[in-house]
Short mmCIF file of C-alpha atoms in Angstrom, two decimals:
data_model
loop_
_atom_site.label_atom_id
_atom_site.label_comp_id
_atom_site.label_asym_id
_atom_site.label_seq_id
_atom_site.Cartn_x
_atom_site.Cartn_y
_atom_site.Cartn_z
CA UNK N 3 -5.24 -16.06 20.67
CA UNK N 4 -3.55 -19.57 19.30
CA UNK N 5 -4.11 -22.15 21.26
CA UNK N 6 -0.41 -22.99 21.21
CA UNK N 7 -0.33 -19.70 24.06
CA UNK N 8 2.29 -17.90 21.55
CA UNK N 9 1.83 -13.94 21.09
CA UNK N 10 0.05 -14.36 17.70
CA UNK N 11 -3.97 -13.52 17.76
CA UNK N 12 -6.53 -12.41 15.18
CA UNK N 13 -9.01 -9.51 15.70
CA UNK N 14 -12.45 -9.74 14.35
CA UNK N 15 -14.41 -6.43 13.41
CA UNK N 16 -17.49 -6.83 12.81
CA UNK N 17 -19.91 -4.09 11.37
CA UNK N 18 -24.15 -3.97 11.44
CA UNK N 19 -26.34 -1.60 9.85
CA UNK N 20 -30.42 -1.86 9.57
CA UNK N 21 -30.52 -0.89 6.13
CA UNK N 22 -32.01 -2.26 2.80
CA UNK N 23 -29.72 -5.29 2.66
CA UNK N 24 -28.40 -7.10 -0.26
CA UNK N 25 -30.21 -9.50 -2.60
CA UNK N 26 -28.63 -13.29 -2.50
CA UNK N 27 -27.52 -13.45 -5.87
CA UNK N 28 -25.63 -9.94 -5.65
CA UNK N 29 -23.46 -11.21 -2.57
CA UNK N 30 -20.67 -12.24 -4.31
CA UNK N 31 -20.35 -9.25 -6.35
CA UNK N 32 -20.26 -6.72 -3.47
CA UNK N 33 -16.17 -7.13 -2.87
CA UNK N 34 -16.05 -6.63 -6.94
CA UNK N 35 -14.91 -3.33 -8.02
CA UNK N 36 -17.56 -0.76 -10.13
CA UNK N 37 -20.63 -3.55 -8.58
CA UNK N 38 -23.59 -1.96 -6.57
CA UNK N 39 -26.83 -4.47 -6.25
CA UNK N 40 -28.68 -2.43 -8.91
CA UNK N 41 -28.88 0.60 -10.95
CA UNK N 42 -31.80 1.49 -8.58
CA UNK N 43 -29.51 1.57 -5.67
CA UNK N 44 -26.39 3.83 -7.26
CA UNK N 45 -29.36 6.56 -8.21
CA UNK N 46 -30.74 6.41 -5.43
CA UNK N 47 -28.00 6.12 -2.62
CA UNK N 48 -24.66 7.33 -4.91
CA UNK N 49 -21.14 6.02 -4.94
CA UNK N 50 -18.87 4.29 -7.30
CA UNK N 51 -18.93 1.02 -6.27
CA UNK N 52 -15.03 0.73 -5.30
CA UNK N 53 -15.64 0.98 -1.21
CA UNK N 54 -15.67 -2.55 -0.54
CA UNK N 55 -13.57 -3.50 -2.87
CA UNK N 56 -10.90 -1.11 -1.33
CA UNK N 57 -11.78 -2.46 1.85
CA UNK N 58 -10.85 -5.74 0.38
CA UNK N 59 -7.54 -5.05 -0.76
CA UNK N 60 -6.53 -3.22 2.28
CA UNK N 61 -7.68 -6.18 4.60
CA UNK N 62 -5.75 -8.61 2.07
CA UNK N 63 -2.88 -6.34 2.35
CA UNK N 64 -2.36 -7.24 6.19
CA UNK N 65 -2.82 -10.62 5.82
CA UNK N 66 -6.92 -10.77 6.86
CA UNK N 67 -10.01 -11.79 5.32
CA UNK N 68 -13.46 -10.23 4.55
CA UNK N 69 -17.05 -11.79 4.64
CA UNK N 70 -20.59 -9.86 4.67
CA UNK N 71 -24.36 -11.38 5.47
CA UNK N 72 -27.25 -10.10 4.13
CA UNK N 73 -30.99 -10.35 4.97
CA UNK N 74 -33.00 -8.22 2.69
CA UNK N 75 -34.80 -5.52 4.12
CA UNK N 76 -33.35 -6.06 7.29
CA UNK N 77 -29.60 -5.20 7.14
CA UNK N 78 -26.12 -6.66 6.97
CA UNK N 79 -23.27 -7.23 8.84
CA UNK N 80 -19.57 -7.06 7.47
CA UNK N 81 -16.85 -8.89 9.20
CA UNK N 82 -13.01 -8.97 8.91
CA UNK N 83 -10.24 -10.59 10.72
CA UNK N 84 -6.92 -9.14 11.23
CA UNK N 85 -3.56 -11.64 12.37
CA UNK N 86 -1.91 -9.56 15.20
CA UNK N 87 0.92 -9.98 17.47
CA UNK N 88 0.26 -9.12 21.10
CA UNK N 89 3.13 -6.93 22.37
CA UNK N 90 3.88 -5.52 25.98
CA UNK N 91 2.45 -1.68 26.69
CA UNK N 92 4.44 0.56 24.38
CA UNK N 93 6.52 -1.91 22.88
CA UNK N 94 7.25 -1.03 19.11
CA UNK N 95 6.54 -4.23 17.11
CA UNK N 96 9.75 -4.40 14.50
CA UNK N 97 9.11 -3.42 10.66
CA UNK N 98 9.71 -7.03 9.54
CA UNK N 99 9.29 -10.68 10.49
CA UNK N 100 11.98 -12.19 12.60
CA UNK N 101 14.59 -13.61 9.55
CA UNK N 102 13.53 -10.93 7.54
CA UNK N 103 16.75 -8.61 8.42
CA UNK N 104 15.43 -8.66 11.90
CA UNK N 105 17.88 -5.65 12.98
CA UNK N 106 16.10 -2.78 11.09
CA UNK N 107 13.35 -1.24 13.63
CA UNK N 108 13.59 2.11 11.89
CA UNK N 109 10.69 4.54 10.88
CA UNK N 110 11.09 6.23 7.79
CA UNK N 111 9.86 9.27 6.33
CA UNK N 112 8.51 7.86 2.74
CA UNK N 113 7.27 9.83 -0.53
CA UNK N 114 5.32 7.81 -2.77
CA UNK N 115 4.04 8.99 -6.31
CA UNK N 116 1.21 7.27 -7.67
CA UNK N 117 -1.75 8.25 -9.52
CA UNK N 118 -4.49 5.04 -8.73
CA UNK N 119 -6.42 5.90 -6.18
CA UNK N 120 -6.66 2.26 -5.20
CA UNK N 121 -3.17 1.89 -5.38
CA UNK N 122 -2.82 4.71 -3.29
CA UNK N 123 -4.33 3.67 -0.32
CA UNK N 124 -3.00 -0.09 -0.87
CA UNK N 125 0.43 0.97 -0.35
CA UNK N 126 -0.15 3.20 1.96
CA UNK N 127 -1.97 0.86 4.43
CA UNK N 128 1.30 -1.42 3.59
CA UNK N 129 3.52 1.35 4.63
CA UNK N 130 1.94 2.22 7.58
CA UNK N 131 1.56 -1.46 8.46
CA UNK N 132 5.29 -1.72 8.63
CA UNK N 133 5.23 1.23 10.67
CA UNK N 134 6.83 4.22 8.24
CA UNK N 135 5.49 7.52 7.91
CA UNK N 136 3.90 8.36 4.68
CA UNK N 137 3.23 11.30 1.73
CA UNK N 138 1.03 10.40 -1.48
CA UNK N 139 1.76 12.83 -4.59
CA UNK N 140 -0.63 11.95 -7.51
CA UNK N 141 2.59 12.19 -10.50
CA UNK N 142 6.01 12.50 -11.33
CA UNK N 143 6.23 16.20 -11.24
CA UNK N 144 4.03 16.52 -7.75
CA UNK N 145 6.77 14.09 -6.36
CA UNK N 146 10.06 16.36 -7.74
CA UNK N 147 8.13 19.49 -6.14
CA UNK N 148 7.83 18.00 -2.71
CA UNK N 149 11.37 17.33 -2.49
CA UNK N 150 12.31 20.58 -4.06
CA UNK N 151 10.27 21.99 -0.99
CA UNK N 152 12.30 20.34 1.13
CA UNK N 153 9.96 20.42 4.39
CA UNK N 154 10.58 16.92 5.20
CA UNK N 155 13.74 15.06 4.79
CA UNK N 156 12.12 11.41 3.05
CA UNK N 157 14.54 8.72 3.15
CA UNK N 158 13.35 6.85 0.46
CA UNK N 159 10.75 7.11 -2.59
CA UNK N 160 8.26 4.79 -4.20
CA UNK N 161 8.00 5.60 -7.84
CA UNK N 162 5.23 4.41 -10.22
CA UNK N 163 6.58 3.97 -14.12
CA UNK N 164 3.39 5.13 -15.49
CA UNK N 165 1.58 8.17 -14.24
CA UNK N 166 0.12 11.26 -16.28
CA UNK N 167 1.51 14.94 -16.36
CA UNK N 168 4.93 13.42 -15.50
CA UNK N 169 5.76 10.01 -15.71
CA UNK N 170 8.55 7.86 -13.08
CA UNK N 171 11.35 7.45 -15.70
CA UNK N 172 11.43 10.98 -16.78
CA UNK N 173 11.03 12.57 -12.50
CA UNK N 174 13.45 10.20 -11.32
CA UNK N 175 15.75 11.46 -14.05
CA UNK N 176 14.76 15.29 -13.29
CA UNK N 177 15.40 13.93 -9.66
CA UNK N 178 18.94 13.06 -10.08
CA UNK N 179 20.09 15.72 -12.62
CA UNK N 180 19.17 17.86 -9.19
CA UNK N 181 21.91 16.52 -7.40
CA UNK N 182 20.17 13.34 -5.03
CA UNK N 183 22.45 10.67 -5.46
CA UNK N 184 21.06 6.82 -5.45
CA UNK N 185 22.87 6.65 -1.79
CA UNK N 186 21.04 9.76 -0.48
CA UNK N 187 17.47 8.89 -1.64
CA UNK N 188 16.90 5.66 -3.12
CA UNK N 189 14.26 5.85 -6.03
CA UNK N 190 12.42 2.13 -6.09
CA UNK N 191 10.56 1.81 -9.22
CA UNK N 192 6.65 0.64 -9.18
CA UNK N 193 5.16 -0.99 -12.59
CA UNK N 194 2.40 -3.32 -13.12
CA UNK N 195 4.65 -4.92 -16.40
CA UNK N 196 7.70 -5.60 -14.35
CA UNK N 197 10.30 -7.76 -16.04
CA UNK N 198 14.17 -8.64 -14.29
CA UNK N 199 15.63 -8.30 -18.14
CA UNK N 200 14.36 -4.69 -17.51
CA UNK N 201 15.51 -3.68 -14.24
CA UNK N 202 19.01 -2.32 -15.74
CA UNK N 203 17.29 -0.23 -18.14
CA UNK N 204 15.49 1.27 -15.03
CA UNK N 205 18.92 1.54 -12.84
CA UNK N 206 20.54 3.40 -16.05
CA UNK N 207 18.10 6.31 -15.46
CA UNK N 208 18.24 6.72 -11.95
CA UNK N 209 16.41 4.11 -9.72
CA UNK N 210 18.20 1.91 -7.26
CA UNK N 211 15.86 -0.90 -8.13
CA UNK N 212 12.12 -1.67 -9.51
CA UNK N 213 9.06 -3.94 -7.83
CA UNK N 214 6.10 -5.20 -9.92
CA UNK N 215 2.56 -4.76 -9.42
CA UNK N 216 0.59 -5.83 -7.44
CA UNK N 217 2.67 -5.00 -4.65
CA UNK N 218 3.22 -7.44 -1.87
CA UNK N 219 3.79 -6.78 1.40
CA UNK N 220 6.93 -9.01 1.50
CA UNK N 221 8.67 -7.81 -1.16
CA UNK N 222 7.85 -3.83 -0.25
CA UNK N 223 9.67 -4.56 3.21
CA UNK N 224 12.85 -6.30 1.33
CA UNK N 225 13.48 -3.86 -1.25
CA UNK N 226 13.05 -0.54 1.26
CA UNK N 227 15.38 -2.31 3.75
CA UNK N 228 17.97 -3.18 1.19
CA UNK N 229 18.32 0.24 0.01
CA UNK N 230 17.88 2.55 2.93
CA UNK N 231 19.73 0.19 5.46
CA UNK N 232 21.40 -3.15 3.88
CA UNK N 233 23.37 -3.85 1.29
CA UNK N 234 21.52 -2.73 -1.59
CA UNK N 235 22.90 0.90 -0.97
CA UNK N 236 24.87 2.07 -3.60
#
């Protein structure tokens, strides 16, 4: 806890295994994405390489850290710290930082397509962070079916530009020719190449507004509050 006595604390997980350990030189690559210590090591034990790095994102992502120590032969032990606020028993802790439109405590029901794995679970851990509920669909056309289904009413969707089978320009369009207007179910626009000269190109097709990548937590809070709840609501 700080040692000014306010409600703010970190956690520290820590993790140990006795395994084969990792070589000195091949620490700093571990949090790298497609990096195992040797070719010897992915034949022998598997994987792709991406689980720390996804680990590494998702701690970013709430505003922690990650470190690991290594003794060869003997095992390693992977730590991360996690800034927390300490609230009473069954208090809800709001969706945003006080100042940042401090009167929204709503939980909404969320739908966001987007193929990247990575991405996936990045966004995902942001949502949940900021306490929404939360469906992944994997492309355009995955995202139009799950609101055709219409099992859960979503308040708001996170659309990615580029995505196989059926990209985010041409399923928010298919999304809008079905009859949701941009004040029923606000369509917010996810692309790594991002520009403000493009963001009426992206309104003219159907979306209430567009985020670059990589997504901050910040700005993911601001946009989905300004067109579910505040004044961004067309």
């Amino acid at each position: 806890r700080d040692e000014d006595g306010d409600d703010n604390c970190v956690l520290r997980f820590t993790v140990r295994d006795t395994g084969i350990g990792i070589p000195s030189e091949s620490i700093q690559d571990v949090f790298n994405k497609f990096r195992q210590t040797s070719a010897s090591v992915a034949r022998q034990y598997g994987g792709t390489g991406l689980g720390l790095a996804i680990c590494k994102i998702l701690v970013q992502a709430m505003g922690g850290s990650i470190t690991v120590t290594s003794q060869l032969d003997k095992g390693s032990v992977f730590s991360f710290d996690i800034p927390v606020q300490v609230c009473e028993p069954n208090q809800r802790r709001p969706i945003v930082e006080d100042g940042e439109c401090s009167d929204s405590k709503v939980r909404l029901n969320v739908l966001v397509a987007e193929d990247n794995k990575v991405n996936q679970k990045l966004v995902k851990a942001m949502l949940k962070n900021i306490g929404h509920d939360v469906c992944i669909v994997e492309n355009g056309r995955e995202a139009v079916e799950e609101l055709d289904q219409n099992l859960i009413e979503y308040d708001v969707v996170l659309m990615d530009v580029q995505m196989p089978i059926m990209d985010g320009c041409e399923a928010t369009q298919l999304i809008r020719s079905k009859g949701w207007t941009k004040d029923a179910l606000p369509i917010i626009g996810l692309t790594a190449s991002f520009q403000k000269s493009q963001l009426p190109y992206y309104q003219e097709i159907g979306m209430n507004d567009c985020i670059g990548k990589p997504v901050r937590l910040k700005a993911l809070s601001e946009v989905i509050i300004a067109q579910t709840i505040g004044d961004g609501r067309e």
